[in-house]
XYZ file of C-alpha atoms in Angstrom:
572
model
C 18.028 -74.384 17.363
C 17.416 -70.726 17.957
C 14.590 -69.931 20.496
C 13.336 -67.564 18.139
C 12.638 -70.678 15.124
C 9.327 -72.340 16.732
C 8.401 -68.559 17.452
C 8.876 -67.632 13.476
C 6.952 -71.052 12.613
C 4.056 -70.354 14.712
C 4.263 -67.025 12.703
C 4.363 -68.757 9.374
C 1.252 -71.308 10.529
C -1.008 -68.236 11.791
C -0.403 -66.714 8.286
C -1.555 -69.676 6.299
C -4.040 -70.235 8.510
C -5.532 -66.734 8.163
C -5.121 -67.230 4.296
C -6.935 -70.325 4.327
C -9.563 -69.118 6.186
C -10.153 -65.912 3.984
C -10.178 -68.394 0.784
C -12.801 -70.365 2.153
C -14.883 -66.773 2.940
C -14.346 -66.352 -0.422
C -14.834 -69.166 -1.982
C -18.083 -69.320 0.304
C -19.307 -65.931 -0.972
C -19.286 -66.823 -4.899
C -20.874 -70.087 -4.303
C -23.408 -68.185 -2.334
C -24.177 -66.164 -4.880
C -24.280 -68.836 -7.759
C -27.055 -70.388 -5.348
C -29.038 -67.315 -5.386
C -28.625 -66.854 -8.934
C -29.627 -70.198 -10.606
C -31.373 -72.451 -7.894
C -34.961 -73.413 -8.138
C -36.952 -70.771 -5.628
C -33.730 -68.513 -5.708
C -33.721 -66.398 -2.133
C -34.769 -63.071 -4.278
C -38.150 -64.867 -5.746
C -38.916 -66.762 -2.049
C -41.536 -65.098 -0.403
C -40.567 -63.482 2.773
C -40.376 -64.926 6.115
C -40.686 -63.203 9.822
C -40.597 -64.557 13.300
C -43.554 -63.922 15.440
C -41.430 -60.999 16.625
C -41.711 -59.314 13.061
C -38.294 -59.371 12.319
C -37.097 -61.086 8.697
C -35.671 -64.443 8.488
C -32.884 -65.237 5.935
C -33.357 -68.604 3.888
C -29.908 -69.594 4.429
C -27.354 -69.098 7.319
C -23.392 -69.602 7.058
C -20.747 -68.904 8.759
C -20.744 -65.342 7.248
C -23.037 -64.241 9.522
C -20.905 -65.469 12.610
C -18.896 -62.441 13.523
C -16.590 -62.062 16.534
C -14.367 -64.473 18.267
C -15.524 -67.766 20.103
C -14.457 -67.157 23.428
C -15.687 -63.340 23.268
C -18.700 -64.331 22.692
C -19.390 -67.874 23.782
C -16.979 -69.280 25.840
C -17.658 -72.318 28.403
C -20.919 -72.642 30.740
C -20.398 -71.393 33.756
C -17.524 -69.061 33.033
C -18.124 -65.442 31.644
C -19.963 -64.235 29.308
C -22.315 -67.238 30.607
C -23.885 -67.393 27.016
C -23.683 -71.119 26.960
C -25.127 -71.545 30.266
C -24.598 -70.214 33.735
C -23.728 -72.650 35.447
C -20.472 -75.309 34.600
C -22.551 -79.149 34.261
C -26.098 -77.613 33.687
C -28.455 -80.628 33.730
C -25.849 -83.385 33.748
C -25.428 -82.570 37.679
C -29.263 -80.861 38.245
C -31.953 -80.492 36.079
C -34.260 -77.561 36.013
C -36.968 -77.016 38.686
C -40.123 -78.567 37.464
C -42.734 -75.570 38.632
C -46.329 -75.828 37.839
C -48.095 -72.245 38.501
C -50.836 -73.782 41.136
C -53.690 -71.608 43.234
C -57.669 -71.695 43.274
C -60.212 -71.223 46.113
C -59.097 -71.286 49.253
C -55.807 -72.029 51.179
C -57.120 -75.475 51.910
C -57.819 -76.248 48.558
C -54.704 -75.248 47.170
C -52.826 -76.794 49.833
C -54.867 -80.403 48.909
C -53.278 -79.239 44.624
C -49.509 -78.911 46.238
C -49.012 -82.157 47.854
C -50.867 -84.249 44.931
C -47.929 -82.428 42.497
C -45.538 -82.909 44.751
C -46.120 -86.340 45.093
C -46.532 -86.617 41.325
C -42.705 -85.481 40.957
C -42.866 -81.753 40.581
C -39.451 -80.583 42.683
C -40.855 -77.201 43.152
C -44.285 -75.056 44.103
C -45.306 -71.913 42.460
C -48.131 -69.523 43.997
C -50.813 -68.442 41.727
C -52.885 -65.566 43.966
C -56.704 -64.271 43.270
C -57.108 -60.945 41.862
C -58.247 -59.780 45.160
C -54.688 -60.667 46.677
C -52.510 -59.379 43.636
C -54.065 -56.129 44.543
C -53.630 -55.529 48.126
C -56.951 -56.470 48.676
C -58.577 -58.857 52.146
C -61.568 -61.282 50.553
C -64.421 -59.348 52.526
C -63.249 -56.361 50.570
C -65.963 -54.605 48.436
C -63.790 -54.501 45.672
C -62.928 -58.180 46.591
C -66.777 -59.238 45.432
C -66.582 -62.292 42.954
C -63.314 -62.203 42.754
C -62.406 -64.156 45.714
C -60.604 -67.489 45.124
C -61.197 -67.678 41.301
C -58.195 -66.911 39.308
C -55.900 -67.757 41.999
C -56.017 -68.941 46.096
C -57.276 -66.220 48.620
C -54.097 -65.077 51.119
C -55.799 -62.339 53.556
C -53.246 -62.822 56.233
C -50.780 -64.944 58.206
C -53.438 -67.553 58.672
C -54.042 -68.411 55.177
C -50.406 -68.918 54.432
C -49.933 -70.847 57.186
C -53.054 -73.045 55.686
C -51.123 -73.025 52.537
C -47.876 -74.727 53.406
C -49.441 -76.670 55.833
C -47.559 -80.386 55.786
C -45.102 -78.669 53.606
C -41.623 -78.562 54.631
C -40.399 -74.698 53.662
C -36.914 -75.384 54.591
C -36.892 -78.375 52.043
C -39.153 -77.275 49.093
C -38.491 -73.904 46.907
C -41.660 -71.372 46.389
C -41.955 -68.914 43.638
C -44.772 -66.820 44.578
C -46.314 -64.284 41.476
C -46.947 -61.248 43.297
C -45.990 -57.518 42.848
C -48.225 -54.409 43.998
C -48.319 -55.839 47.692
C -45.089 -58.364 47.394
C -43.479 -57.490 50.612
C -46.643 -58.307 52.581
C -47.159 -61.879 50.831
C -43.232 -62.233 51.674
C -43.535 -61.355 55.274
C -46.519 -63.747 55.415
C -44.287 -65.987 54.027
C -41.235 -65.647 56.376
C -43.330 -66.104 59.065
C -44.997 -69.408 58.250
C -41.835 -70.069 57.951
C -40.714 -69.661 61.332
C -43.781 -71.931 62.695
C -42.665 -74.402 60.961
C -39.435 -74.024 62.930
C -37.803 -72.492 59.491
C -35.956 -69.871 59.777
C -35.507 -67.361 57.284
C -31.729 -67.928 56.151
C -32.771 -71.690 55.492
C -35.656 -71.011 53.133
C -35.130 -71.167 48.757
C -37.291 -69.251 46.035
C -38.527 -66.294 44.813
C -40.883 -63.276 44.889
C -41.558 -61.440 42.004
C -41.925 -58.546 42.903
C -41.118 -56.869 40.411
C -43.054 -53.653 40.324
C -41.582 -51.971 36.936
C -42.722 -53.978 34.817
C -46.594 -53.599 36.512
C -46.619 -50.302 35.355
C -45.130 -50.929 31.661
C -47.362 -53.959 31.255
C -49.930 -55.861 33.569
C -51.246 -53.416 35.768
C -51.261 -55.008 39.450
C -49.827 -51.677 41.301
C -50.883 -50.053 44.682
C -48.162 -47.466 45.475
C -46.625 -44.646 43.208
C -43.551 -45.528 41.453
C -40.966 -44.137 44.116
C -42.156 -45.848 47.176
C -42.766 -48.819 45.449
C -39.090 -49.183 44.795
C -38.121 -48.262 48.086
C -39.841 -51.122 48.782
C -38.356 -53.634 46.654
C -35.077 -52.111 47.957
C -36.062 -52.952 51.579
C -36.124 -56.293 50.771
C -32.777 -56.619 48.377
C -31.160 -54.914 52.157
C -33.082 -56.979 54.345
C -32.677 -60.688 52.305
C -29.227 -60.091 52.085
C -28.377 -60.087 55.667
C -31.398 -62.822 56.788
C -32.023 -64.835 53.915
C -29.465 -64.824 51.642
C -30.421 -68.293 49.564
C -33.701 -66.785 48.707
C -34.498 -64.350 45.579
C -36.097 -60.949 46.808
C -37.070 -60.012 43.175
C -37.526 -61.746 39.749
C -37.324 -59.505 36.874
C -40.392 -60.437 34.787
C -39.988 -60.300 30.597
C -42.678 -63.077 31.076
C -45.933 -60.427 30.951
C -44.151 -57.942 29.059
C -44.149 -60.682 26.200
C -47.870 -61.700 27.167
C -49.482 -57.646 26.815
C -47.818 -58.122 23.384
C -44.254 -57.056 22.947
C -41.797 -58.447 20.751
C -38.653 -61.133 21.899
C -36.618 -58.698 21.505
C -38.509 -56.171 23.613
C -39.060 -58.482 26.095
C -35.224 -58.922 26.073
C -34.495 -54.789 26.024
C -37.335 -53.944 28.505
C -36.711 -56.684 31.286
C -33.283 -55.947 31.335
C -33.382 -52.532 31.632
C -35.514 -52.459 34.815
C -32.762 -55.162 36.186
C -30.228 -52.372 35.249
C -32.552 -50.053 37.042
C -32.663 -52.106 39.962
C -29.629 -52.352 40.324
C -28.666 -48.524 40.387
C -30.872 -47.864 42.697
C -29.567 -50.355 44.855
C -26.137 -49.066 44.445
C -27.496 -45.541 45.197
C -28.781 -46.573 48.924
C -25.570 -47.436 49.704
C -25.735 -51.307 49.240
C -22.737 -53.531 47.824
C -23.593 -54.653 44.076
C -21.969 -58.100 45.124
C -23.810 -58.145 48.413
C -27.512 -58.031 46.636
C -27.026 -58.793 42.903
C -26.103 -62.703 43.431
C -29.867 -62.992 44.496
C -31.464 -60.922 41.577
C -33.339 -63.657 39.159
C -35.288 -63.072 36.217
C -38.491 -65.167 34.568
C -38.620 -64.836 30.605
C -41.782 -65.616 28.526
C -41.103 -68.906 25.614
C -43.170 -68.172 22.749
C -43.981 -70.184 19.514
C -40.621 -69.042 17.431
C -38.923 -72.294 18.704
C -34.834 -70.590 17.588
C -35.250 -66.921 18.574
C -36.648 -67.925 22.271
C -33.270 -70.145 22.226
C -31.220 -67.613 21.283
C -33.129 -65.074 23.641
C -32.246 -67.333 26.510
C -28.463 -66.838 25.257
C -28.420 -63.134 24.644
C -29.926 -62.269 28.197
C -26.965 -64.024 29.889
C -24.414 -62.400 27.772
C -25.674 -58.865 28.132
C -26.379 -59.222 31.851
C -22.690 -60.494 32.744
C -20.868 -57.981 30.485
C -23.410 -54.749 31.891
C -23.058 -55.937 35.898
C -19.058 -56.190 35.276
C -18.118 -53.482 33.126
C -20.810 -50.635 33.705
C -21.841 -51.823 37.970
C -18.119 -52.743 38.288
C -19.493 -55.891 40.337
C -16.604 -58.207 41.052
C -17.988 -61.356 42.424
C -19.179 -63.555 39.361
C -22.088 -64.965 40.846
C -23.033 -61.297 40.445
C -22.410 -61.769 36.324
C -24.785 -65.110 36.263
C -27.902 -64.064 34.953
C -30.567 -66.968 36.445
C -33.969 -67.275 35.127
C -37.218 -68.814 35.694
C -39.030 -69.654 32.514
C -42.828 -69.927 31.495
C -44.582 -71.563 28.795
C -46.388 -68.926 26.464
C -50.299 -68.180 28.151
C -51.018 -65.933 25.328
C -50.103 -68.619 22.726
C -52.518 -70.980 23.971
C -56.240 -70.943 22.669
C -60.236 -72.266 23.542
C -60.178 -73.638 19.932
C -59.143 -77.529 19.577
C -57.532 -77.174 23.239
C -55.798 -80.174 22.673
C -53.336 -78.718 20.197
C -52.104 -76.777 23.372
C -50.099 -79.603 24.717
C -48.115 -79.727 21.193
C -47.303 -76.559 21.369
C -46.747 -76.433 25.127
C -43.906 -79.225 24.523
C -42.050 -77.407 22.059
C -41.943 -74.038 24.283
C -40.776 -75.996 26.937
C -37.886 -77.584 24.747
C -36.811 -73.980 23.908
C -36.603 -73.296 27.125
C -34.503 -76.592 27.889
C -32.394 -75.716 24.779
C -31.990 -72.206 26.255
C -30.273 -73.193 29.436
C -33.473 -72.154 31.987
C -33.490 -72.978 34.911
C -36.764 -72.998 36.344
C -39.703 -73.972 34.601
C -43.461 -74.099 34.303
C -45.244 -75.673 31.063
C -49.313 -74.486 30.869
C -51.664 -76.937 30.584
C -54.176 -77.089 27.501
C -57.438 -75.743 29.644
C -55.599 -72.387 30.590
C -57.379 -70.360 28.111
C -60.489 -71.508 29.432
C -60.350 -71.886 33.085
C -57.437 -72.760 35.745
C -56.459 -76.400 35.616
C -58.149 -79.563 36.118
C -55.493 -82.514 37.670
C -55.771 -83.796 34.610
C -54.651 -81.193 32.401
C -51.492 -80.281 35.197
C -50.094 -83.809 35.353
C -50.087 -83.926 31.697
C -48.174 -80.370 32.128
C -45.887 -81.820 34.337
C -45.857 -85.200 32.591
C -43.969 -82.938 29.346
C -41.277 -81.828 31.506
C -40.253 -85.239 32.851
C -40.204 -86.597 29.530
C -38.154 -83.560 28.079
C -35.790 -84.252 31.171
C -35.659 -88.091 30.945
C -36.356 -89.067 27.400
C -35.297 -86.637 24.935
C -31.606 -86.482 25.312
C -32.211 -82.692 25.218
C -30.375 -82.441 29.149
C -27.630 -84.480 28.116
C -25.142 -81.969 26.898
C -25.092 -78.241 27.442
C -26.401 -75.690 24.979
C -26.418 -77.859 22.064
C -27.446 -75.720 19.292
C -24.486 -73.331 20.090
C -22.487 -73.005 16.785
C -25.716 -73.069 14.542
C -25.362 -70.211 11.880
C -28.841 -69.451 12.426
C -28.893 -69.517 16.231
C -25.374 -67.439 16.554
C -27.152 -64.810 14.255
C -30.447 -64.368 16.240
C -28.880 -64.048 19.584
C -26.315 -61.461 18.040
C -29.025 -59.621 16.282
C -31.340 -60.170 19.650
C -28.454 -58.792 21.401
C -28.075 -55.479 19.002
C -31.559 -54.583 19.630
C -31.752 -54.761 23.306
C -28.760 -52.422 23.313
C -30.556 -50.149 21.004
C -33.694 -50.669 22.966
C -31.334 -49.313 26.315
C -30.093 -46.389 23.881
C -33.742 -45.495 23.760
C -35.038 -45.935 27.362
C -31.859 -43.417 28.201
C -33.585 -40.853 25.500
C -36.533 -41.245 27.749
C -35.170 -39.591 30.837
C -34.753 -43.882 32.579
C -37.193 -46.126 32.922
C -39.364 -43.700 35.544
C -39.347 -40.975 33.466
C -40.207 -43.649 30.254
C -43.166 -45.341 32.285
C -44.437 -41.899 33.745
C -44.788 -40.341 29.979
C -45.935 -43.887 28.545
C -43.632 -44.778 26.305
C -43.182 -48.194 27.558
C -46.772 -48.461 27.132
C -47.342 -47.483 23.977
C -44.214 -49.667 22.200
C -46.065 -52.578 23.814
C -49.346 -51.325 22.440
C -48.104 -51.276 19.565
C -46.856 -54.346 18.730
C -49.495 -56.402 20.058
C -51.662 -54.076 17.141
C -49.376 -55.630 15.186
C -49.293 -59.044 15.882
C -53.398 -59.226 16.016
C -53.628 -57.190 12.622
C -51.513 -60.182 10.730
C -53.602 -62.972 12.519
C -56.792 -61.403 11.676
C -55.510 -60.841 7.909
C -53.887 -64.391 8.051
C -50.743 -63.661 7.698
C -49.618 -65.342 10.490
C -50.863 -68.826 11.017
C -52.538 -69.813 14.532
C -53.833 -73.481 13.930
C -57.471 -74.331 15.110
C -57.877 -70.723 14.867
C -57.468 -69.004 11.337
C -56.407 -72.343 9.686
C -57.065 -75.910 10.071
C -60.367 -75.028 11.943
C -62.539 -77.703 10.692
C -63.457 -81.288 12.794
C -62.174 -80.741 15.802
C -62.698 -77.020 17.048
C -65.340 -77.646 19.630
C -64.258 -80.234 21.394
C -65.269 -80.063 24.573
C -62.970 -80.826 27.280
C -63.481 -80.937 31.889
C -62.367 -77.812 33.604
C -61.995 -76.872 36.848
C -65.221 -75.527 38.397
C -64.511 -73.246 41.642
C -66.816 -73.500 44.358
C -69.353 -70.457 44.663
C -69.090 -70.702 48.399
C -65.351 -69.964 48.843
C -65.961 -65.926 49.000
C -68.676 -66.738 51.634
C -66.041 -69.039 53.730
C -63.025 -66.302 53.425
C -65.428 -63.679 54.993
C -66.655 -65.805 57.724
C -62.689 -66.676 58.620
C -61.531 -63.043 58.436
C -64.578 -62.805 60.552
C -63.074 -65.284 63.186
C -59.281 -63.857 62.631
C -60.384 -60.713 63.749
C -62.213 -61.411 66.492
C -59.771 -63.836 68.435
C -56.430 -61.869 67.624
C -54.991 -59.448 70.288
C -56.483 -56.226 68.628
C -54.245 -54.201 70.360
C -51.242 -56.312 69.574
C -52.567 -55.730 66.066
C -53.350 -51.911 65.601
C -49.745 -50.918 67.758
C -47.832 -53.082 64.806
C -49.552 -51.165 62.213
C -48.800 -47.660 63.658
C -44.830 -48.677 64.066
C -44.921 -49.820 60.112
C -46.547 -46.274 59.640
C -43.766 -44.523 61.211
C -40.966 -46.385 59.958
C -42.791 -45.911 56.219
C -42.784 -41.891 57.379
C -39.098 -41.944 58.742
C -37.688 -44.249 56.289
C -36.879 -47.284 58.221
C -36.636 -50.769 56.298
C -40.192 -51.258 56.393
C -39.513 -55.339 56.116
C -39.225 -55.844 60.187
C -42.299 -54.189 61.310
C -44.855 -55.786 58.154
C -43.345 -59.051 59.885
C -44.360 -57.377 63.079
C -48.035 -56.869 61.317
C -47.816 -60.369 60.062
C -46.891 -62.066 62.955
C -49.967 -59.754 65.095
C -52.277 -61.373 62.104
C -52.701 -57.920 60.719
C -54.688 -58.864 57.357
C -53.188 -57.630 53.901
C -55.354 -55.192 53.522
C -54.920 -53.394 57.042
C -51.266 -53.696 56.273
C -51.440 -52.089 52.646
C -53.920 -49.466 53.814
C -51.584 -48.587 56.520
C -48.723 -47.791 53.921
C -51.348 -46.293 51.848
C -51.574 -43.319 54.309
C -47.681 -42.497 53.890
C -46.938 -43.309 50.675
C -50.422 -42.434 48.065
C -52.130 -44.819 45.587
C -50.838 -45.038 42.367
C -53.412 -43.659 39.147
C -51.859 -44.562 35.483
C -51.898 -41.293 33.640
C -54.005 -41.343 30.416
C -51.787 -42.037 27.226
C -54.022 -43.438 24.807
């Protein structure tokens, strides 16, 4: 037998396969369009359906709308494009991190909330910080006044963190802490709790927001202009990666981008082009993409349109690993592997029949699941109305465990991968972020797009939007516009803060102050001042600060005079 012979059949069976394939296509097209033509409720006399996004929703999905090849655009987990998952085993060798967003009063208080979840089975802590903090702000601040301790714990310096993680073992437990304006000074704080503990910094695991780009497109915690701000954040992508390289210096936030009102898909579009922003500007110091970008992490929002937050889960990964190898030219994989922290929808919940919040809470966090997360936090039902009661957060945390150990849901990896319906939203997901990136370029970048408030006004916009077709009923919201009647004023415990808690943070800045070395103190401050001037990594002298139990404000202040406050331009 010739060698050429199985080469010519192989030939001849590629042919007919082709053939067959285009007959079913075919034959799949005219039964398609008997369907439409003669069935009961025919597609052209249905009413219409959107997602929650807005976008139209076909009454049937086929293979027709499947385009591309499998290994293009799905491949295995673990393996680029990383669209069925980023890692190879998923949740058959780890589950997700069970995180339950945790902070109220003061550091003793939340301390007493961290070790009752931990010992309830949560496998990770997450910092929720008082408005105060989030801004830059000590709690004897004027602008601090009622503030203090109520939508989050009071950190005013080193000694409150070091109250915070007290009994906690940083070297063994990962902490995501939600902070942006003043991140690097809650990080420093951080690191050096850290290191009384005996923990040094390349042995701790988490995350720091930090991310200040999406601050000024969407929630509004800033303190310094734009520029300086990312100098910042690039301090710390330098600095982790040569001191703590397990822990994540940023997480690129979709998650309040989604909650001032945008749309999935702008969520998508607008998170990841501030990670593409990131990471140019890291490039442009001077830093190796493969030396910073294994460490960049994201944190997504999961709404109530249970498929397209799947198949947003899905498009992020594949757009991330083909951008960061084929535009950043970043070698290393782990640099590809788009990681993310995911958040049950805060904006979804609401004060009407409360309890309906833990249904809806449980599918989220099955999206999520079903969308390969990796971290997660599920809100409890009393979030609308105050922070939560133990009650409501062990019933938060109670939904994970039985996602993760009853379901079947983390048994085998990305399950709903060759739906019709799910390949087609995280394709069409996928075609508008890269249209959204198109548009941010026609904007001068993201700067130039924040500066003339263009991010500002698409978000505006949609949340308009959104509210106009609840208000009209349109859209259904249960308890609210429909279904109202029995049970909508239930009334249900919440967490009361204690009115004393500003009083008790003044009287212990009081103390801090007085029994530091005050020299010690003002000397760190004027080196971080220089360095800021000079442009020195500013992360080793705030630890300096830190470490001299400089308080957050004295430390923010002291940047303040270099760098300028930040004042949002009118654009409405």
């Amino acid at each position: 037998m010739s060698t050429t012979e199985p080469r010519l059949r192989d030939g001849v069976a590629l042919r007919a396969d082709i053939e067959r394939r285009e007959r079913e296509i075919q034959q799949l097209k005219a039964e398609l369009a008997a369907w439409e033509a003669t069935c009961d409720g025919a597609p052209k006399r249905l009413p219409a359906y959107t997602s929650v996004s807005g976008n139209e929703v076909e009454p049937l999905y086929t293979p027709l709308h499947f385009t591309g090849g499998y290994l293009d655009k799905l491949g295995v987990p673990g393996a680029f494009p990383f669209t069925r998952g980023p890692y190879a085993t998923m949740y058959r060798t780890r589950l997700w991190t069970m995180r339950q967003f945790a902070g109220f009063g003061t550091a003793t208080e939340t301390n007493e909330r961290y070790r009752y979840l931990l010992a309830n089975g949560q496998t990770g802590l997450s910092v929720a910080f008082d408005f105060p903090t989030l801004m830059g702000y000590d709690g004897d601040h004027p602008r601090s006044l009622g503030e203090v301790g109520v939508c989050g714990v009071a950190i005013s310096s080193l000694a409150d963190m070091e109250t915070l993680f007290d009994g906690i073992p940083l070297d063994r437990v990962s902490v995501s802490m939600t902070i942006n304006g003043p991140a690097i000074i809650l990080f420093c704080f951080y690191v050096a709790a850290a290191e009384r503990q005996g923990v040094s910094p390349d042995r701790l695991r988490g995350t720091v927001q930090n991310d200040i780009l999406k601050e000024y497109q969407a929630q509004h915690a800033w303190v310094f202009p734009p520029e300086p701000a990312l100098r910042l954040i690039l301090d710390m992508f330098e600095w982790c990666s040569e001191n703590a390289p397990r822990y994540n210096p940023v997480s690129i936030s979709g998650y309040h981008i989604r909650e001032a009102g945008a749309t999935a898909g702008q969520e998508l579009g607008f998170t990841l082009a501030n990670g593409f922003e990131y990471v140019r500007r890291g490039v442009e110091r001077g830093l190796d993409v493969d030396a910073f970008a294994p460490r960049l992490s994201f944190f997504f929002d999961v709404h109530n349109d249970f498929f397209e937050e799947v198949a947003k889960f899905r498009a992020a990964r594949r757009i991330w690993a083909r951008r960061m190898r084929d535009e950043f030219g970043a070698a290393n994989p782990h640099s590809w592997r788009l990681r993310t922290h995911a958040q049950t929808a805060g904006v979804s919940l609401t004060a009407q029949q409360p309890e309906n919040n833990i249904v809806r809470v449980a599918y989220q966090g099955l999206a999520a699941v079903l969308g390969g997360t990796q971290s997660l936090h599920t809100n409890s039902m009393d979030e609308t109305l105050a922070l939560p009661t133990e009650k409501a957060v062990t019933i938060a945390l109670r939904t994970q465990q039985i996602l993760a150990h009853e379901t079947g849901a983390a048994n085998t990896i990305d399950p709903l991968a060759g739906s019709y319906y799910v390949e087609a939203l995280t394709d069409r997901l996928e075609a508008e972020a890269e249209e959204i990136f198109e548009r941010v370029k026609g904007q001068g970048g993201v700067v130039h797009g924040i500066e003339n408030g263009w991010f500002q006004r698409e978000i505006a916009n949609s949340a308009a939007r959104q509210q106009a077709e609840i208000e009209a009923g349109l859209r259904t919201v249960v308890g609210v516009n429909r279904f109202t009647g029995g049970s909508d004023q239930v009334e249900i415990d919440t967490l009361q803060i204690d009115p004393d808690v500003e009083a008790r943070q003044r009287k212990r800045l009081a103390g801090l102050r007085a029994e530091r070395d005050g020299e010690k103190a003002e000397a760190a401050l004027g080196r971080l001042r220089a360095a800021a001037a000079g442009g020195a990594n500013t992360v080793p002298h705030i630890l300096d600060c830190a470490r001299a139990y400089c308080t957050l404000y004295e430390i923010r202040a002291a940047m303040e005079e270099v760098f300028g406050a930040y004042r949002e331009p009118v654009f409405f």
